[in-house]
mmCIF file of C-alpha atoms in Angstrom:
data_model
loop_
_atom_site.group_PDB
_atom_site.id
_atom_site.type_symbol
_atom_site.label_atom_id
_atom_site.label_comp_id
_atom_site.label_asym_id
_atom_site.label_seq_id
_atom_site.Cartn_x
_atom_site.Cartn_y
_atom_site.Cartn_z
ATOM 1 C CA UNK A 11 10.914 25.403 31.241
ATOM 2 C CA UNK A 12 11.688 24.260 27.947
ATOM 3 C CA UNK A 13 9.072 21.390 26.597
ATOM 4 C CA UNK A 14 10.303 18.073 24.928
ATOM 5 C CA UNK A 15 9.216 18.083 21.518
ATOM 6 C CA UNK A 16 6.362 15.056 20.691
ATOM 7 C CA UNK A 17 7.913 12.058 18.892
ATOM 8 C CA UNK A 18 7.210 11.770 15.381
ATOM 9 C CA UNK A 19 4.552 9.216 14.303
ATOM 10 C CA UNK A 20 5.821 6.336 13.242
ATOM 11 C CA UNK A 21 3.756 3.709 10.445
ATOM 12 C CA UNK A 22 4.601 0.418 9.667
ATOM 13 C CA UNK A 23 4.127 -0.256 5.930
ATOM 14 C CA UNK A 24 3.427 -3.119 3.674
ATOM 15 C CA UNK A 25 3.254 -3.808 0.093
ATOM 16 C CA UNK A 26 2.756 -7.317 -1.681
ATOM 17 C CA UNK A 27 0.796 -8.242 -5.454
ATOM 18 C CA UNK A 28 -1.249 -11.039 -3.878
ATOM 19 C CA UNK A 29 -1.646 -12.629 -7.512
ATOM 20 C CA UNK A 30 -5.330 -12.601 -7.111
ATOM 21 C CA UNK A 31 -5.060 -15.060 -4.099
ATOM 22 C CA UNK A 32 -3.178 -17.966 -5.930
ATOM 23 C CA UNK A 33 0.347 -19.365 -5.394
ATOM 24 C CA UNK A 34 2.914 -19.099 -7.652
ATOM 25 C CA UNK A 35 2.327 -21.077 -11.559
ATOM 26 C CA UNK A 36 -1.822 -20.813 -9.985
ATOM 27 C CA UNK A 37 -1.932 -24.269 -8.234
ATOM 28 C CA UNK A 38 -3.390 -23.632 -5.359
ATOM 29 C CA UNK A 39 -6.546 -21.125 -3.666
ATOM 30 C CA UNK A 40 -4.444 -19.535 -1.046
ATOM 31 C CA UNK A 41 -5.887 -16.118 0.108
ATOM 32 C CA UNK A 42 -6.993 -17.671 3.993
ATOM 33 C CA UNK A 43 -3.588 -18.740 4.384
ATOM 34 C CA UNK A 44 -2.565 -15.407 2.742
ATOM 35 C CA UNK A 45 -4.444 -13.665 5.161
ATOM 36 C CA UNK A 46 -2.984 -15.053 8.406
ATOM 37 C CA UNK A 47 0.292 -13.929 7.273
ATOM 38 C CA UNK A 48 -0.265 -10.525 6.400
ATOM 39 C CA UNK A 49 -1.729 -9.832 9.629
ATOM 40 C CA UNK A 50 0.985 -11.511 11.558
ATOM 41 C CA UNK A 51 2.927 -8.490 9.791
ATOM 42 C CA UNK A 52 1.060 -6.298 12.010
ATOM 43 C CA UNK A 53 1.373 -3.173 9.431
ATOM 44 C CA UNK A 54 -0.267 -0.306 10.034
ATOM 45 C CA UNK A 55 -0.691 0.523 6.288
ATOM 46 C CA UNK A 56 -1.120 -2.395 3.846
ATOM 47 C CA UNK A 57 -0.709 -1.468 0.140
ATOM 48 C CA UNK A 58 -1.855 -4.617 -2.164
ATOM 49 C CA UNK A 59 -1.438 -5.517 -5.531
ATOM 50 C CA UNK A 60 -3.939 -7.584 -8.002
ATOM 51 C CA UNK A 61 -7.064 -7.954 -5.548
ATOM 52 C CA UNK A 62 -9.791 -9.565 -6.773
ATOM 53 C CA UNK A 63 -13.161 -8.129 -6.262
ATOM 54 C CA UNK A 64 -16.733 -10.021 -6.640
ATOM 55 C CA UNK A 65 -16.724 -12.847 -9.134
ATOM 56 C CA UNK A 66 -18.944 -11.838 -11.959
ATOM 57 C CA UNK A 67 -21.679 -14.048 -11.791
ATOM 58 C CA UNK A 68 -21.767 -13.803 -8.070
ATOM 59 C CA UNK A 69 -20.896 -17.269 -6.898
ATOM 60 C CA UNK A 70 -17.721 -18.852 -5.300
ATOM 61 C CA UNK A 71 -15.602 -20.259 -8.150
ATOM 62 C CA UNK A 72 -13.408 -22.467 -5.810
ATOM 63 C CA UNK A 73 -13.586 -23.806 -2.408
ATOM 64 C CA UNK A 74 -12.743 -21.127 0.293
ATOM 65 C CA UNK A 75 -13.655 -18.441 -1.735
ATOM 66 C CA UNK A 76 -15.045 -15.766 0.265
ATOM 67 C CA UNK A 77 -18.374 -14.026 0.030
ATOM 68 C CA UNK A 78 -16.796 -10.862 0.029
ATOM 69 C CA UNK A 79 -14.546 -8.954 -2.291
ATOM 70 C CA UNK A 80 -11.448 -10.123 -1.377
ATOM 71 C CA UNK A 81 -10.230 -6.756 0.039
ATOM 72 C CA UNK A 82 -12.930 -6.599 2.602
ATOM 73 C CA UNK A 83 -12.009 -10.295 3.362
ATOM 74 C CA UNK A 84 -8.398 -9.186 4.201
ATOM 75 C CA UNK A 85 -8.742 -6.252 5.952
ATOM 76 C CA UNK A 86 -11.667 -8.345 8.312
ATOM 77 C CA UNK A 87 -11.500 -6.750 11.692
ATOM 78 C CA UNK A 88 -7.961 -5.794 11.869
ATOM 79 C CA UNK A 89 -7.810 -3.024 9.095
ATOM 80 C CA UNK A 90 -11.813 -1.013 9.254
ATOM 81 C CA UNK A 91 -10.782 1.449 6.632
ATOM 82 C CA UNK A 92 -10.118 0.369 2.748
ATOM 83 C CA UNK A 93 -10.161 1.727 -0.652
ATOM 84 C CA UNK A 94 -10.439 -0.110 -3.644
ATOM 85 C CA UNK A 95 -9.274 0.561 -7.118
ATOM 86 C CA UNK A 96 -10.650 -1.259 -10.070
ATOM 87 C CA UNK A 97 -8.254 -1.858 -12.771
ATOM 88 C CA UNK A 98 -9.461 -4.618 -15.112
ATOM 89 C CA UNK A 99 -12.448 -7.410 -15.549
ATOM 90 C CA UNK A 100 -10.947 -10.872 -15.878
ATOM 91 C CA UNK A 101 -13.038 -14.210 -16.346
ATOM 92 C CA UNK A 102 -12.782 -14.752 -12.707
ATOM 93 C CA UNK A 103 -14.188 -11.107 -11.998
ATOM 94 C CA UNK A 104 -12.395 -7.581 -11.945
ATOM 95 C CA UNK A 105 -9.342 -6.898 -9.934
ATOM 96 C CA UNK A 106 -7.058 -3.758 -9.218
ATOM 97 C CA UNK A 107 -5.499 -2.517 -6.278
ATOM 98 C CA UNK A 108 -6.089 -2.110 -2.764
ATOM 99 C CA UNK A 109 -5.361 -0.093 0.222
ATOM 100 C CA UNK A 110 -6.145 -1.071 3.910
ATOM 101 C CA UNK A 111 -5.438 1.205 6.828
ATOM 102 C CA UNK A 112 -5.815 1.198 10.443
ATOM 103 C CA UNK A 113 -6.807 4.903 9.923
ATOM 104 C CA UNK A 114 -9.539 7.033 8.871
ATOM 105 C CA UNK A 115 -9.239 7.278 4.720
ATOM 106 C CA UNK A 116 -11.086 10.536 4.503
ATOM 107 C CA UNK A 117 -10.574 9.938 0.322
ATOM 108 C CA UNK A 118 -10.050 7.772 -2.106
ATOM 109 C CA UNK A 119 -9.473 7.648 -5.766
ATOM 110 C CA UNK A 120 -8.534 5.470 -8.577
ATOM 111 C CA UNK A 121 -6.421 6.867 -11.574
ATOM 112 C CA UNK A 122 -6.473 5.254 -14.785
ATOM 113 C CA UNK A 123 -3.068 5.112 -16.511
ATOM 114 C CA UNK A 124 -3.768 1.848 -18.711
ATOM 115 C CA UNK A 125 -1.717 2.590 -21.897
ATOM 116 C CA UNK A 126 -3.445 1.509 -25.476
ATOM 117 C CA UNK A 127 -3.589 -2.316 -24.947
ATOM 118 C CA UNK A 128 -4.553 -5.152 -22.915
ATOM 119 C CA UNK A 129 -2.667 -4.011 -19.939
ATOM 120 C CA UNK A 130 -5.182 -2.282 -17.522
ATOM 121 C CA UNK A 131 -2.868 -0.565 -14.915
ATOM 122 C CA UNK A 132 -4.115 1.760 -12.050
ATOM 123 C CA UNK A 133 -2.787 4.213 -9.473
ATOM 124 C CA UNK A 134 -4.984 4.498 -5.927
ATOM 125 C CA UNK A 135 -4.556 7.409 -3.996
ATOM 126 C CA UNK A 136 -5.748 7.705 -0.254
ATOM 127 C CA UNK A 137 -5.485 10.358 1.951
ATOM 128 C CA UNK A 138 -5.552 9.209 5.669
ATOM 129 C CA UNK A 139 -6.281 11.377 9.115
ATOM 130 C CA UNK A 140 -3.976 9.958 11.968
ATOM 131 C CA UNK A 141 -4.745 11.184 15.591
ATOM 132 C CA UNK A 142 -2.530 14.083 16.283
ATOM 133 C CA UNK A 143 -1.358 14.633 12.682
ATOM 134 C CA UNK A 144 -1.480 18.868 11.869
ATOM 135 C CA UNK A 145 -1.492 17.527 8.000
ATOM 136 C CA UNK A 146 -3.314 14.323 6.176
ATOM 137 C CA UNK A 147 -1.031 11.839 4.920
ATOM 138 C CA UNK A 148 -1.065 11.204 1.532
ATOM 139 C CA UNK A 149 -0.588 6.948 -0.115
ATOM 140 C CA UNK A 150 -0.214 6.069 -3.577
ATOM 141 C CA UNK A 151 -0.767 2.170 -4.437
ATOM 142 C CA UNK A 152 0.567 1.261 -8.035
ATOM 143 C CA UNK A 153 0.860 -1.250 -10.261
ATOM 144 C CA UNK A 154 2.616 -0.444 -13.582
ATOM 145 C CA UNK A 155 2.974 -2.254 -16.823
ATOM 146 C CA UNK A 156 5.540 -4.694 -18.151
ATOM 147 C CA UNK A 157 6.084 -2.649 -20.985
ATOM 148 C CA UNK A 158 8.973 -0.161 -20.404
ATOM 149 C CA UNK A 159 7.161 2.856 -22.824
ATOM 150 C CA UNK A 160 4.643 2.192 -20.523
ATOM 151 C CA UNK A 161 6.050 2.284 -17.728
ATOM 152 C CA UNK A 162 7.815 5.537 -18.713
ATOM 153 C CA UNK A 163 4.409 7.419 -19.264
ATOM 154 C CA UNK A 164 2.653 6.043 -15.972
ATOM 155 C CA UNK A 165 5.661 7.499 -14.221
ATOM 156 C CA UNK A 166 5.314 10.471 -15.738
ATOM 157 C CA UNK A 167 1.507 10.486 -14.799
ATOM 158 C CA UNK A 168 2.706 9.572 -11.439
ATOM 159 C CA UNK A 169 4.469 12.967 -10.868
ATOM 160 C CA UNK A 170 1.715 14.826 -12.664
ATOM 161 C CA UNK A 171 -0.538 13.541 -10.156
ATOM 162 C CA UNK A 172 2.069 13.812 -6.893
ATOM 163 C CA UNK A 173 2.522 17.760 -8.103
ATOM 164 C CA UNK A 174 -1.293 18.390 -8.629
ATOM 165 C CA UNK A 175 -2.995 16.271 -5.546
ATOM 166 C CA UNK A 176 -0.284 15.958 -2.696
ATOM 167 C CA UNK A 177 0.415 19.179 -1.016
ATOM 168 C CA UNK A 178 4.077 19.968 -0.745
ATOM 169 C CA UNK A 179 4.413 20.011 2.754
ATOM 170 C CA UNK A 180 2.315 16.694 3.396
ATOM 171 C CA UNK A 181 4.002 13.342 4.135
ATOM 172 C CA UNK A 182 3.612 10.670 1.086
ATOM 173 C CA UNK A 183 3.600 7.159 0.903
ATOM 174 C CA UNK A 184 4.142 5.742 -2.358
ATOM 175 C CA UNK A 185 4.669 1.947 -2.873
ATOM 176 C CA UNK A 186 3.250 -1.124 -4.969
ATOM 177 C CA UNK A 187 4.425 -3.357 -7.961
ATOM 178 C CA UNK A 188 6.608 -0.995 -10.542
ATOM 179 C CA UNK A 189 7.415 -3.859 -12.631
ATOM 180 C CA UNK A 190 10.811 -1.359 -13.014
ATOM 181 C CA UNK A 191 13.191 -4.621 -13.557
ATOM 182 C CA UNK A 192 15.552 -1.671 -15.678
ATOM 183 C CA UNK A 193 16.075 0.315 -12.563
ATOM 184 C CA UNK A 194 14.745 3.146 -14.479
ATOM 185 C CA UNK A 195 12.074 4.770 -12.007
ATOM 186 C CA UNK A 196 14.026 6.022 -9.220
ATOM 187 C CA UNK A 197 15.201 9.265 -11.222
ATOM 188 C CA UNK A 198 12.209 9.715 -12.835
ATOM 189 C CA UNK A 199 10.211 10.048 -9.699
ATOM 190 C CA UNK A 200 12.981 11.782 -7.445
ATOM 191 C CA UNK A 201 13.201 14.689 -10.653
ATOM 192 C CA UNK A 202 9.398 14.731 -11.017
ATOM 193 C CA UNK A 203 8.632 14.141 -7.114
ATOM 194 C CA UNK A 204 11.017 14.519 -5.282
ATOM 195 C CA UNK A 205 10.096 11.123 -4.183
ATOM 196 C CA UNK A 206 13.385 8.758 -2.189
ATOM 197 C CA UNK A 207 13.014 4.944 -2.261
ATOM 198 C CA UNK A 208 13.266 3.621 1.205
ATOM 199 C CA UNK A 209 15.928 0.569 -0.032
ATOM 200 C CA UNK A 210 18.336 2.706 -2.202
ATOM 201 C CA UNK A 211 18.324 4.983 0.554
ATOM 202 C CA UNK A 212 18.968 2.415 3.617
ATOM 203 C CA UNK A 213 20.993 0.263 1.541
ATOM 204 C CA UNK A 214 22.385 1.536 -1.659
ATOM 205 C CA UNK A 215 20.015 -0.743 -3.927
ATOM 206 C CA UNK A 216 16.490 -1.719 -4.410
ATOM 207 C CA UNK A 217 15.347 -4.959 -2.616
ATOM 208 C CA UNK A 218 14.957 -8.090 -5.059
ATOM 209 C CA UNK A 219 11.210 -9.123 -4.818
ATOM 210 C CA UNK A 220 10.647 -11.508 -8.138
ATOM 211 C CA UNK A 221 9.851 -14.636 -8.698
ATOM 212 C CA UNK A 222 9.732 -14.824 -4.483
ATOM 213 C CA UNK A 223 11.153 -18.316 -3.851
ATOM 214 C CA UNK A 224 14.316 -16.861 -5.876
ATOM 215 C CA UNK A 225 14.618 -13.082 -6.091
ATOM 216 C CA UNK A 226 16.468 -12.081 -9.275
ATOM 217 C CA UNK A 227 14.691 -8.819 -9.909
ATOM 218 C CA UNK A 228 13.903 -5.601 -8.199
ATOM 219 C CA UNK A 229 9.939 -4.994 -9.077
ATOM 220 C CA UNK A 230 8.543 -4.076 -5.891
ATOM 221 C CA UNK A 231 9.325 -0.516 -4.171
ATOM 222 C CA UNK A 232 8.217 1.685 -1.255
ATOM 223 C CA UNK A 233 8.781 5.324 -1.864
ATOM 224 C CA UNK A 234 8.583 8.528 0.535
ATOM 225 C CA UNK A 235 8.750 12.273 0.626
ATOM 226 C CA UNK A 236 8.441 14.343 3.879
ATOM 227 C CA UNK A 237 9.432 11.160 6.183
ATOM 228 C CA UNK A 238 11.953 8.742 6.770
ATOM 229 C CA UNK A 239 11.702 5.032 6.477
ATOM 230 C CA UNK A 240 13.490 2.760 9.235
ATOM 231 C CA UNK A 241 14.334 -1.139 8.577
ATOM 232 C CA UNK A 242 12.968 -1.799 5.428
ATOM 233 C CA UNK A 243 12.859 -5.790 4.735
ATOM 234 C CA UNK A 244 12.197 -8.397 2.356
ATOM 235 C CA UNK A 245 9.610 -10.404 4.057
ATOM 236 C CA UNK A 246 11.209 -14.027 4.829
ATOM 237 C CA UNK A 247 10.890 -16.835 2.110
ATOM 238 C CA UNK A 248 8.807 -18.691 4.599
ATOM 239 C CA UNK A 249 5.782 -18.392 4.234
ATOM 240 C CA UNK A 250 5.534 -15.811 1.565
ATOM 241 C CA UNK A 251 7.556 -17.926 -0.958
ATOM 242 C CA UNK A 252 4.527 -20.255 -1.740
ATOM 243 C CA UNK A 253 1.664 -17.551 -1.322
ATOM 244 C CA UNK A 254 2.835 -14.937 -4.334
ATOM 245 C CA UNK A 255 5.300 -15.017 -7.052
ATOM 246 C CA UNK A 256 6.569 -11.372 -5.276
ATOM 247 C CA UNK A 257 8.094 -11.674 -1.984
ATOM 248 C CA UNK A 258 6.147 -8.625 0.058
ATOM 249 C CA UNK A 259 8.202 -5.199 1.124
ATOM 250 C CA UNK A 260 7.714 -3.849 5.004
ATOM 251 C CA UNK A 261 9.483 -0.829 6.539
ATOM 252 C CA UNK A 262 8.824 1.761 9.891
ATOM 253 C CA UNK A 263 8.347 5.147 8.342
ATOM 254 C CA UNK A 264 8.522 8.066 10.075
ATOM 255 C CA UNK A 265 6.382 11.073 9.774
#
C-alpha cells in the first residue's frame, strides 16, 4: 500500500521596522498599540526592524515604556523564543534587530556590516528546530543602509555569509528593511544566493512598503531559497499606517 506523503510545513512570516516604537514624524509612544497588532497577525516567525533595547540609564523615558527591552515586551507570551541583534547606541539606548519565533532558536548571531560612517547596520541570523523538520531552518533579519555603495557591499556580505553558514540543502528565510529603493538587490542575491523574493515571484514586482500611509517605494522584502512563499501581502493601511513609517510584509511559506 502506497503511503501519502506528509504535507510540507507551512510558516507564516512577518517583517516590519517598528521605528523604535514611535509613529511616523515621532509624535507619539506607540509600541502597546504596536503590539496588539502584530499579534493579531498571528505569524509564526516575526522578523523586526529598529528595536529598541534597555534605555541607557535604566529608567522609562516616556509613559508606557516598558521595563523590558522592547523585544522581550513584544514577543510576551505569544512568541517564547527571541534573538536580539545590537546594531547601534542612540540617546534613547541601543537598538538593532530582532527575531521572535514560535520555535526553538537553537542559535543566534549578529553580523556586523556597518560601513565606515554613522550608519550602524546589522544582519541576525537564527537557526530554528521545528517539530518534524529532518533539517534546521535557517532566518536572516536585515537592515541595510541608505547609502547605495553600502548597500552594494552588505549584499555582498549577505551572500558571503548565506554560502558559508546556511547549508545548501536547508530552507532560508531572509527578510527585513533593504532600504533597496533602486531595485538593485534582487540579482545580487539570486547570483550570490540563489535567493527568490516572494513578491517578484507571486506578482512580477516588489511590494511598495514606504512612507506606509502612501507607499511610493519598494524597501521592505521577504526572500527564500528551498521553499515557496504563498499570499504574500502588504499589511492594510489600517492600523499599520499610523504605527511605522513602513507598512509591514506577511506571507505563508512553505518548507
Amino acid at each position: 500500500m502506497q503511503q501519502t506523503p506528509k504535507p510540507s510545513p507551512v510558516l507564516t512570516v512577518m517583517t516590519v521596522n517598528i521605528h523604535k516604537g514611535f509613529s511616523f514624524f515621532n509624535r507619539h509612544f506607540i509600541l502597546p498599540e504596536l503590539r496588539d497588532a502584530v499579534r493579531k497577525v498571528g505569524a509564526d516567525i516575526v522578523f523586526l526592524q529598529e528595536v529598541l533595547g534597555h534605555p541607557q540609564d535604566g529608567a522609562a523615558p516616556l509613559s508606557g515604556w516598558p521595563e523590558a527591552p522592547h523585544y522581550e515586551f513584544l514577543a510576551d507570551d505569544i512568541w517564547p523564543q527571541y534573538a536580539y541583534g545590537r546594531n547601534a547606541v542612540s540617546p534613547r539606548g541601543h537598538h538593532g534587530n530582532a527575531l521572535m519565533s514560535k520555535f526553538p532558536i537553537v542559535h543566534d548571531q549578529n553580523h556586523d556590516v556597518s560601513i565606515a560612517g554613522p550608519e550602524k547596520r546589522g544582519l541576525l541570523h537564527c537557526v530554528l528546530r521545528l517539530p518534524g523538520m529532518p533539517v534546521e531552518v535557517h532566518v536572516i533579519c536585515v537592515h541595510l543602509g541608505l547609502l547605495e555603495g553600502h548597500r552594494q557591499q552588505q549584499l555582498a556580505m549577505l551572500c558571503a555569509m548565506v554560502r558559508g553558514e546556511v547549508p545548501p540543502g536547508a530552507p532560508l528565510i531572509v527578510a527585513g528593511d533593504f532600504n533597496d529603493w533602486r531595485r538593485r538587490a534582487d540579482a545580487v542575491l539570486w547570483q550570490g544566493a540563489r535567493l527568490r523574493e516572494v513578491f517578484v515571484t507571486a506578482y512580477g514586482v516588489p511590494a511598495k512598503t514606504f512612507p506606509a500611509r502612501l507607499p511610493l517605494l519598494a524597501l521592505d522584502r521577504i526572500y527564500v531559497r528551498n521553499a515557496s512563499a504563498h499570499l504574500p501581502v502588504v499589511l492594510p493601511r489600517k492600523p499599520w499606517s499610523h504605527l511605522s513609517d513602513h507598512a509591514p510584509l506577511a506571507a505563508e511559506v512553505h518548507l
